[in-house]
Tab-separated table of C-alpha atoms and ligand atoms in Angstrom:
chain	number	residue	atom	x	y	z
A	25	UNK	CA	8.710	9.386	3.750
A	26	UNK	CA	12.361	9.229	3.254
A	27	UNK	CA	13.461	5.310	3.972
A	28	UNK	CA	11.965	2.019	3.001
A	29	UNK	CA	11.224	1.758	6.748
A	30	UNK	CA	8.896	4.774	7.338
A	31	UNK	CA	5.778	3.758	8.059
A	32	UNK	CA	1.927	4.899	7.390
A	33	UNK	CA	0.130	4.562	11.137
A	34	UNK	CA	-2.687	2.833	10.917
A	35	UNK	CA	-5.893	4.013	12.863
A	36	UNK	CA	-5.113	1.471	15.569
A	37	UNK	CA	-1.246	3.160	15.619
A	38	UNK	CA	0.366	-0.010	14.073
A	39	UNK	CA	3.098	1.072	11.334
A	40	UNK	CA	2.680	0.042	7.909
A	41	UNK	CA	6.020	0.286	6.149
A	42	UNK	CA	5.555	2.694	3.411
A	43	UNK	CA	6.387	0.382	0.564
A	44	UNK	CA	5.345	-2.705	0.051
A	45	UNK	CA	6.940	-5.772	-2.123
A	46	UNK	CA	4.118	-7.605	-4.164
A	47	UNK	CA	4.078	-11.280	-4.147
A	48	UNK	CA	1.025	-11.933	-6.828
A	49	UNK	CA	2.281	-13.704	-10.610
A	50	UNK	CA	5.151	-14.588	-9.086
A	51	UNK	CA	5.975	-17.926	-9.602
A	52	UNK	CA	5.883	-20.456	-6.402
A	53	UNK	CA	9.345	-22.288	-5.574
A	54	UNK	CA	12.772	-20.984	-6.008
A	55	UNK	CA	11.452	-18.127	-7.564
A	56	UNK	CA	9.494	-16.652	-5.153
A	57	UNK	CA	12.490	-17.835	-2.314
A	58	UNK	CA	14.703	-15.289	-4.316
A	59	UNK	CA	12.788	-12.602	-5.222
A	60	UNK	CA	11.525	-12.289	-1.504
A	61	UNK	CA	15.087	-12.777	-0.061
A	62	UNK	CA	16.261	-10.056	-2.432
A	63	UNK	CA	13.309	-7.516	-1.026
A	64	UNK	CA	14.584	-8.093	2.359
A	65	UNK	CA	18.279	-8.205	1.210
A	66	UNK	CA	17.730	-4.506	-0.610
A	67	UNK	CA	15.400	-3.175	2.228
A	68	UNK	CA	12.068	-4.010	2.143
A	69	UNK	CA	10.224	-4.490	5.685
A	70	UNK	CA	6.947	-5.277	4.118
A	71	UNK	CA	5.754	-8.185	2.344
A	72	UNK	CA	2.160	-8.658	0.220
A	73	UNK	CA	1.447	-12.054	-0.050
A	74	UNK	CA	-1.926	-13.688	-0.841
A	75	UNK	CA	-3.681	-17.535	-0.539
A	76	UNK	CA	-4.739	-16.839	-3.945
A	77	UNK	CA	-1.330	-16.474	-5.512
A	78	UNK	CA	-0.333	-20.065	-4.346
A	79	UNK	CA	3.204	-18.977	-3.434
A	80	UNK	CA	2.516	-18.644	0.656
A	81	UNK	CA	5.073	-21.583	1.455
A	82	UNK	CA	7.553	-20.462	-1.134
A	83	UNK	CA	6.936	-16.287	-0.307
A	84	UNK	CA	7.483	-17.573	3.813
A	85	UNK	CA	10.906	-19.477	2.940
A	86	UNK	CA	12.048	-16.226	1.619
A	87	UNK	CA	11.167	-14.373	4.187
A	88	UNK	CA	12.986	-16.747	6.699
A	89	UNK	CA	16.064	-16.846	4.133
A	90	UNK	CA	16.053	-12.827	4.099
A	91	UNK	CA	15.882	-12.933	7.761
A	92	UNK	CA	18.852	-14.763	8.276
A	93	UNK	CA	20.750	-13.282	5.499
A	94	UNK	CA	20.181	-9.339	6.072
A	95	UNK	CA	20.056	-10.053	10.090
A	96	UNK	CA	16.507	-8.903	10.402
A	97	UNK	CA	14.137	-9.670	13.131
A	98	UNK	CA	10.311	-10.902	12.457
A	99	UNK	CA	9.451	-7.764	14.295
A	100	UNK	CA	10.581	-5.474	12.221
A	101	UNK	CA	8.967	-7.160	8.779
A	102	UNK	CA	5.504	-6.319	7.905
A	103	UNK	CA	3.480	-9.078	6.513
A	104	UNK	CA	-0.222	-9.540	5.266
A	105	UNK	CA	-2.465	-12.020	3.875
A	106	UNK	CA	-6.109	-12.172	2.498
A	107	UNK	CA	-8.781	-14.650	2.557
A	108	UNK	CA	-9.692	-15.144	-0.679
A	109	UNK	CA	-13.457	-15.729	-2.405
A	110	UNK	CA	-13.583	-19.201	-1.511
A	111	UNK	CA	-13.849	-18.741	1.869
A	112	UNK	CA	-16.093	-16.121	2.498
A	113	UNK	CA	-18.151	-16.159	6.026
A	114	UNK	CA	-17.378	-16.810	9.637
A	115	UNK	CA	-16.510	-20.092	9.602
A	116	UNK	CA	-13.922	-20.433	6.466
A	117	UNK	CA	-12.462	-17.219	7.210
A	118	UNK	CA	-11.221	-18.258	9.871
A	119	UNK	CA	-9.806	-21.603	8.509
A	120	UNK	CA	-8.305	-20.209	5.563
A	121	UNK	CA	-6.197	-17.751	8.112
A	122	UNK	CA	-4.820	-20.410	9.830
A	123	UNK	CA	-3.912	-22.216	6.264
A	124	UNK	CA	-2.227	-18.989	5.336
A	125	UNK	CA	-0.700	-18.837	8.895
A	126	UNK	CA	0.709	-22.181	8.713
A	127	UNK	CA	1.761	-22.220	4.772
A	128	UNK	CA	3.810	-18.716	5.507
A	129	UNK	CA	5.522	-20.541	8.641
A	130	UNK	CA	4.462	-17.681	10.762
A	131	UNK	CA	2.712	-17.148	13.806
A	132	UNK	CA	1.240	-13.921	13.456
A	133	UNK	CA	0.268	-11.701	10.781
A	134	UNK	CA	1.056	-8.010	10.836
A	135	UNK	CA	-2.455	-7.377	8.421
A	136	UNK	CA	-4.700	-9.924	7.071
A	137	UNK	CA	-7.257	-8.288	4.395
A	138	UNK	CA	-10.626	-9.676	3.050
A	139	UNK	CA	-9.391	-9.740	-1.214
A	140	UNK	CA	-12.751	-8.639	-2.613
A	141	UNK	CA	-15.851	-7.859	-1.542
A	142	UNK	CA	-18.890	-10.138	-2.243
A	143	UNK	CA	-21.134	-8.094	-4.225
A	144	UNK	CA	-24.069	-7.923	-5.528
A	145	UNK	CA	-23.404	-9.184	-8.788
A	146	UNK	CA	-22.535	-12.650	-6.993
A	147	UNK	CA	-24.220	-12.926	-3.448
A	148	UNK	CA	-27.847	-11.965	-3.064
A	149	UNK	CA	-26.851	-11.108	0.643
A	150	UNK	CA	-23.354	-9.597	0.192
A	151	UNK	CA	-23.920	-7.044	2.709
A	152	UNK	CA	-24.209	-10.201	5.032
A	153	UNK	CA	-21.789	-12.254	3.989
A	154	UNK	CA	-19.251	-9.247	3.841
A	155	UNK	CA	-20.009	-8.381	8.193
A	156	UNK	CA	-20.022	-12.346	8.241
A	157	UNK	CA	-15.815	-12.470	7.078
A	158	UNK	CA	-15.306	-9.283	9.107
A	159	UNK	CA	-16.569	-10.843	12.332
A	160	UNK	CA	-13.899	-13.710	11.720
A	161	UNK	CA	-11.133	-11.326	11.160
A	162	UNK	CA	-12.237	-9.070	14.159
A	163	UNK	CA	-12.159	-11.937	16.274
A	164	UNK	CA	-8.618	-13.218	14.878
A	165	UNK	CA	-7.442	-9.352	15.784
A	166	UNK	CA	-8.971	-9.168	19.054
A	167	UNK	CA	-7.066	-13.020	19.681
A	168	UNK	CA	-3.964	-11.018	18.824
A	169	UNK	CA	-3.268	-13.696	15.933
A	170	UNK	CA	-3.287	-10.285	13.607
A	171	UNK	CA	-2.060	-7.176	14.074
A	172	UNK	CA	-4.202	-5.030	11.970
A	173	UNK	CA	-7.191	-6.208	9.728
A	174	UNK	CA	-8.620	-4.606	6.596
A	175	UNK	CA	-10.517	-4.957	3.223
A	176	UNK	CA	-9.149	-5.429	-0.426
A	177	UNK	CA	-10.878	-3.435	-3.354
A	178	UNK	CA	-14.163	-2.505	-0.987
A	179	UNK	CA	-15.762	0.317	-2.497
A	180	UNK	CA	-17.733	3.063	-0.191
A	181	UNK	CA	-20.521	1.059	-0.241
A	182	UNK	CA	-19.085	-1.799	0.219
A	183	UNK	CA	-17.395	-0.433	3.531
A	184	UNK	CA	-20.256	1.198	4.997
A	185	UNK	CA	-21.796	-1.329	7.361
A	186	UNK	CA	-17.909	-2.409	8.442
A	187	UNK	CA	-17.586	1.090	9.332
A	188	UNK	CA	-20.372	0.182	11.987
A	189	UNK	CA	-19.378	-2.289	13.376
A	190	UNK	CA	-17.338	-1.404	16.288
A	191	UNK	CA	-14.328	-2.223	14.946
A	192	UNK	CA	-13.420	-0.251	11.457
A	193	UNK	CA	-11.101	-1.695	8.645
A	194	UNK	CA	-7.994	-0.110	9.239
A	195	UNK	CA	-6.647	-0.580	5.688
A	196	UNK	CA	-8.320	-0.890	2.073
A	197	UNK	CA	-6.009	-2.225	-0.995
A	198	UNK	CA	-7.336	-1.333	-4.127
A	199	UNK	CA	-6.186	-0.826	-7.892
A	200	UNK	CA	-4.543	2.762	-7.755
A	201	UNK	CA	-1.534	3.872	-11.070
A	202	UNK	CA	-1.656	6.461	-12.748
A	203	UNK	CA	-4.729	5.701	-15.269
A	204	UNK	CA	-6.371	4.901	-12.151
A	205	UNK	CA	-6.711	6.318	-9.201
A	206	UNK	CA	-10.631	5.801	-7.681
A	207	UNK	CA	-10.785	9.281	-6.370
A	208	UNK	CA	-13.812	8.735	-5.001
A	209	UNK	CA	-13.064	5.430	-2.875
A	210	UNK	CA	-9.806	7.375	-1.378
A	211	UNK	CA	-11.409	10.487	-0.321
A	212	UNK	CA	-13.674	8.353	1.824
A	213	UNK	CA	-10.981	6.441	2.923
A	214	UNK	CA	-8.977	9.550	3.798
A	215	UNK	CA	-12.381	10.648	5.501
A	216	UNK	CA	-12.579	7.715	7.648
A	217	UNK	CA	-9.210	7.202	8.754
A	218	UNK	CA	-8.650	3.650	6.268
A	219	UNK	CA	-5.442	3.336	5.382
A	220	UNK	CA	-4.927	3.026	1.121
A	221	UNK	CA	-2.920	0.413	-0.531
A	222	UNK	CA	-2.028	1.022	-4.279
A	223	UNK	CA	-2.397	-2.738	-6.052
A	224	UNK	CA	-0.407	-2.540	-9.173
A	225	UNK	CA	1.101	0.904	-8.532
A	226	UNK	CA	3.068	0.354	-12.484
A	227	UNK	CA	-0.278	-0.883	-14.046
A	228	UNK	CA	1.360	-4.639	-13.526
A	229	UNK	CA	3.862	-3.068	-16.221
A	230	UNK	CA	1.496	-1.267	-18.503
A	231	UNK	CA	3.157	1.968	-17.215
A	232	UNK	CA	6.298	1.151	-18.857
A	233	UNK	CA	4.705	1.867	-22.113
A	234	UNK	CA	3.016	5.350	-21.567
A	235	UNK	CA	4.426	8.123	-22.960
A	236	UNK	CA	2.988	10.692	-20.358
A	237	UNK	CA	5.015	8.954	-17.384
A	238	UNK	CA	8.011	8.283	-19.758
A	239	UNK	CA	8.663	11.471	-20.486
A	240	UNK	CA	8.038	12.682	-16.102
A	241	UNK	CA	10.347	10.213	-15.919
A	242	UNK	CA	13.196	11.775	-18.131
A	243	UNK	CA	12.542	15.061	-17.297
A	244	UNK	CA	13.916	14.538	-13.218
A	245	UNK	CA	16.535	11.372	-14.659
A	246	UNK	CA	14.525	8.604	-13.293
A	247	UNK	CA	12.151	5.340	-13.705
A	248	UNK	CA	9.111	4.878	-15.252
A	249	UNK	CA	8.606	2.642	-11.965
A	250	UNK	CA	10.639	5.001	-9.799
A	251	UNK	CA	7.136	8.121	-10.788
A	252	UNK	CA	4.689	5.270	-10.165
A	253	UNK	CA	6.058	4.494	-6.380
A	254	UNK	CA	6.526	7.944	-5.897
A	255	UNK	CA	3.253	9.486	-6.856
A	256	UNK	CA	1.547	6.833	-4.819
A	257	UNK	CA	3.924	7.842	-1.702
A	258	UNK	CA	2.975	11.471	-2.694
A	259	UNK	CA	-0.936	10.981	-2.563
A	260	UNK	CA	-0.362	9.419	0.958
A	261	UNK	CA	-1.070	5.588	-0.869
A	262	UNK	CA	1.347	2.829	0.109
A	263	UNK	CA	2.624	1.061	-2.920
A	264	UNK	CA	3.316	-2.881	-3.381
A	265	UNK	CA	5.242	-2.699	-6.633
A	266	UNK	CA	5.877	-6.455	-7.473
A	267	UNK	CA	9.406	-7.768	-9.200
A	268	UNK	CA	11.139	-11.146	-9.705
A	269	UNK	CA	14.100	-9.657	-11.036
A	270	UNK	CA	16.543	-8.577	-8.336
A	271	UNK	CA	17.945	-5.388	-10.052
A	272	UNK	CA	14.731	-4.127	-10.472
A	273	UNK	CA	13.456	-5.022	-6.727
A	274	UNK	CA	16.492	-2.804	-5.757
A	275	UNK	CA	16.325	-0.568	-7.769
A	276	UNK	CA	12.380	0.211	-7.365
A	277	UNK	CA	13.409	1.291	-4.020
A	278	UNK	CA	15.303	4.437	-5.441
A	279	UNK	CA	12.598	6.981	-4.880
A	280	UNK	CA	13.483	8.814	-1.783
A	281	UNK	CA	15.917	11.253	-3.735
A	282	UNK	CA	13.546	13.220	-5.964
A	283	UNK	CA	10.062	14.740	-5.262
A	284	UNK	CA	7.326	14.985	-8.082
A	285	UNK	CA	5.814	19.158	-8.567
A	286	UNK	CA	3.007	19.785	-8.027
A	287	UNK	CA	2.311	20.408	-11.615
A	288	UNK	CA	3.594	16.905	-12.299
A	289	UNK	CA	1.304	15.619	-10.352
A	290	UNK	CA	-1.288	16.821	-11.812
A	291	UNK	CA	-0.436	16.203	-15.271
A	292	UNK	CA	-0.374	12.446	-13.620
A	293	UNK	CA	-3.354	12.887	-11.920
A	294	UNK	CA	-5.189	14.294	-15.109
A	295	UNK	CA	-4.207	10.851	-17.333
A	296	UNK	CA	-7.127	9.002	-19.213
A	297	UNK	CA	-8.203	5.646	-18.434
A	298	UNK	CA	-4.489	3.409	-18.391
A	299	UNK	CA	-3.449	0.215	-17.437
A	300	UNK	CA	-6.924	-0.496	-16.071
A	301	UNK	CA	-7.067	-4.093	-14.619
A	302	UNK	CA	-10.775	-4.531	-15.984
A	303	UNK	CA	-11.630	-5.912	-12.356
A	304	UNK	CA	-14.843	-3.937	-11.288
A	305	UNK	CA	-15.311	-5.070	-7.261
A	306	UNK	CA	-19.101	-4.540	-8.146
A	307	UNK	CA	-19.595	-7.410	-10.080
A	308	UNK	CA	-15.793	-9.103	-9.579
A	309	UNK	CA	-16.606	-12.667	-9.305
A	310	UNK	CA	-13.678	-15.358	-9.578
A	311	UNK	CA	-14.189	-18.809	-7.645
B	401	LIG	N1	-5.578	-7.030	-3.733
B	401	LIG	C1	-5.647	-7.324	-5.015
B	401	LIG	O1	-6.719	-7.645	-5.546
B	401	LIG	C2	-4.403	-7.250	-5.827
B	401	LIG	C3	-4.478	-7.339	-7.242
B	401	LIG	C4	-3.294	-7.243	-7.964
B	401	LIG	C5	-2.086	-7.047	-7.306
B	401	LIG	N2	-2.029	-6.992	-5.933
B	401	LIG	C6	-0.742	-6.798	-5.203
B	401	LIG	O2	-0.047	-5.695	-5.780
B	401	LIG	C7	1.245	-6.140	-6.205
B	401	LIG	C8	1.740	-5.335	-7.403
B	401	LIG	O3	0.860	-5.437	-8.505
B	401	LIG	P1	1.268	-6.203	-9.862
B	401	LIG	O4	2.092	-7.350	-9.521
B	401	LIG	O5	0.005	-6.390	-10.619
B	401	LIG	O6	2.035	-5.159	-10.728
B	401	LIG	P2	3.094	-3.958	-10.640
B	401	LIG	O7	3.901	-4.021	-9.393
B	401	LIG	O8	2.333	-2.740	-10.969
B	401	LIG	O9	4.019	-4.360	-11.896
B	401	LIG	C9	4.746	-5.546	-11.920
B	401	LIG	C10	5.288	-5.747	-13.342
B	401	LIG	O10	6.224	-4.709	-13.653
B	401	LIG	C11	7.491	-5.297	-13.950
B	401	LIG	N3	8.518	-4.411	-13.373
B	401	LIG	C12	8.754	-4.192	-12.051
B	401	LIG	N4	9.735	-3.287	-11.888
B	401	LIG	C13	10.149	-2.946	-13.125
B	401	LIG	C14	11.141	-2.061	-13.613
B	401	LIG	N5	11.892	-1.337	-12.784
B	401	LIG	N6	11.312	-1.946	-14.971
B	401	LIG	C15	10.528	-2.664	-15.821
B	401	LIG	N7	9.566	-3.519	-15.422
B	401	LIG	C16	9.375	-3.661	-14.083
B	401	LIG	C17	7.482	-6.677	-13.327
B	401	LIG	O11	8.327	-7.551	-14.072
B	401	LIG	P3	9.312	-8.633	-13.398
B	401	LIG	O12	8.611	-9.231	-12.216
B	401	LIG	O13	9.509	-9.606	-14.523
B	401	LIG	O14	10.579	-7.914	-13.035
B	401	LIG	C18	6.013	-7.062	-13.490
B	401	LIG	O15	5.766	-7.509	-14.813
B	401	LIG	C19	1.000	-7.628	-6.510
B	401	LIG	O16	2.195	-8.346	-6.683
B	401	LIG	C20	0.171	-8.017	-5.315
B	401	LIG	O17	0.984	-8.188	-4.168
B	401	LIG	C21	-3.176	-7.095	-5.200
């Protein structure tokens, strides 16, 4: 990757700009108008935006605005939603995608992304209910209403009967910094052709605090968030690192000039338990 607009191809060959720009905490209204318009504005082609974060109206002005200002077409932008734990099953799937639809302005969706998985800590028959919201979003991608459809924090398990099902997730967001990095939910997503995102690639700003990437980041004259975005990018992960404050969403973008060793890496890689979110998609349960 060596530009904001190199892309990850999905499975089903659609191009998932490599970086994303987060959307969640940040606050509806004029806000999220600016921060989104400054994304665009410094580059960004991909926006992740969520029904949950209540900022789809506000997060779609500023994609309009950004259009218009940096002269870029709604083809080239790449923009997802998820259906969030309200609205699990066939039927309110499908109406909280066209809620999303409509509150963004839009009339497509590049991805749209069940957020968690019901489990079995909340759903006697989450297997069920899980193949129930995928048959709503495989029927919204074979309408054409989306171009690519995936999961959100789905463990192995939790993908195996999708995997089945004729038509297989082509993406999987999940928690993924350094501190965290579910090794074993990425090497079967590597197996099986699913597409990672990294959710809260700087810890949601714990990062910024540990000495271990502070120190990486000295050594090659860079960003604490600059190491996070690239050793996602370098594990093949696609990173939505979230800002409201437009010289950071610039300068976040800065991490095409410098590539992490190997050895870095793994000193990364090798990091206790960081910045974990607490959020365990095995018994997750928010209504
Ligand atoms: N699917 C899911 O379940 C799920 C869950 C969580 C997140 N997500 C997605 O992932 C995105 C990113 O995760 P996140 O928002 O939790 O956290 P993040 O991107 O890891 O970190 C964001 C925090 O870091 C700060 N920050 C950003 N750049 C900085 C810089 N250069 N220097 C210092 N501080 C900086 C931001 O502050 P300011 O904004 O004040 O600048 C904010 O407090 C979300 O916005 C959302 O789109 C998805």
């Amino acid at each position: 990757m060596k530009q904001l607009t190199d892309a990850f191809v999905l499975h089903n060959g659609v191009k998932l700009p490599c970086v994303g720009f987060g959307t969640w905490q940040t606050p509806d209204g004029e806000t999220a108008v600016r921060a989104v318009k400054a994304a665009i504005e410094a580059g960004y082609r991909h926006i992740d935006g969520a029904a949950v974060y209540g900022n789809e109206k506000s997060v779609g002005e500023g994609i309009r605005s950004g259009m218009e200002s940096a002269g870029v077409r709604r083809e080239e932008l790449f923009v997802t939603s998820k259906v969030w734990t309200t609205h699990r099953g066939y039927e309110k799937t499908l109406e909280a995608f066209e809620k999303s639809l409509h509150d963004f302005g839009l009339d497509y969706f590049d991805l749209y992304l069940i957020h968690w998985p019901a489990n079995a800590g909340n759903c006697e028959n989450w297997d069920e209910m899980n193949l129930e919201s995928w048959r709503a979003l495989t029927e919204l991608y074979r309408a054409g209403k989306v171009r690519a459809i995936g999961v959100s924090n789905f463990l192995p398990h939790h993908l195996k009967s999708l995997m089945e099902t004729g038509v297989k997730p082509m993406v999987d967001q999940i928690e993924f910094h350094p501190g965290y990095m579910q090794a074993e939910t990425v090497a079967y997503c590597k197996e099986n052709g699913i597409q990672v995102e990294a959710w809260s690639p700087m810890g949601s700003g714990a990062m910024f605090q540990n000495e271990t990437v502070k120190q990486i980041a000295e050594k090659y004259g860079k960003t604490v968030a600059h190491v996070c975005v690239r050793w996602c990018l370098q594990h093949g992960v696609a990173p939505l690192p979230k800002s409201v404050t437009p010289s950071r969403i610039k300068d976040n973008t800065n991490v095409f000039d410098f590539v992490l060793s190997a050895e870095d890496m793994a000193v990364i890689d090798a990091m206790p338990l960081t910045g974990y979110s607490g959020n365990n998609p095995d018994t997750f349960n928010v209504f």
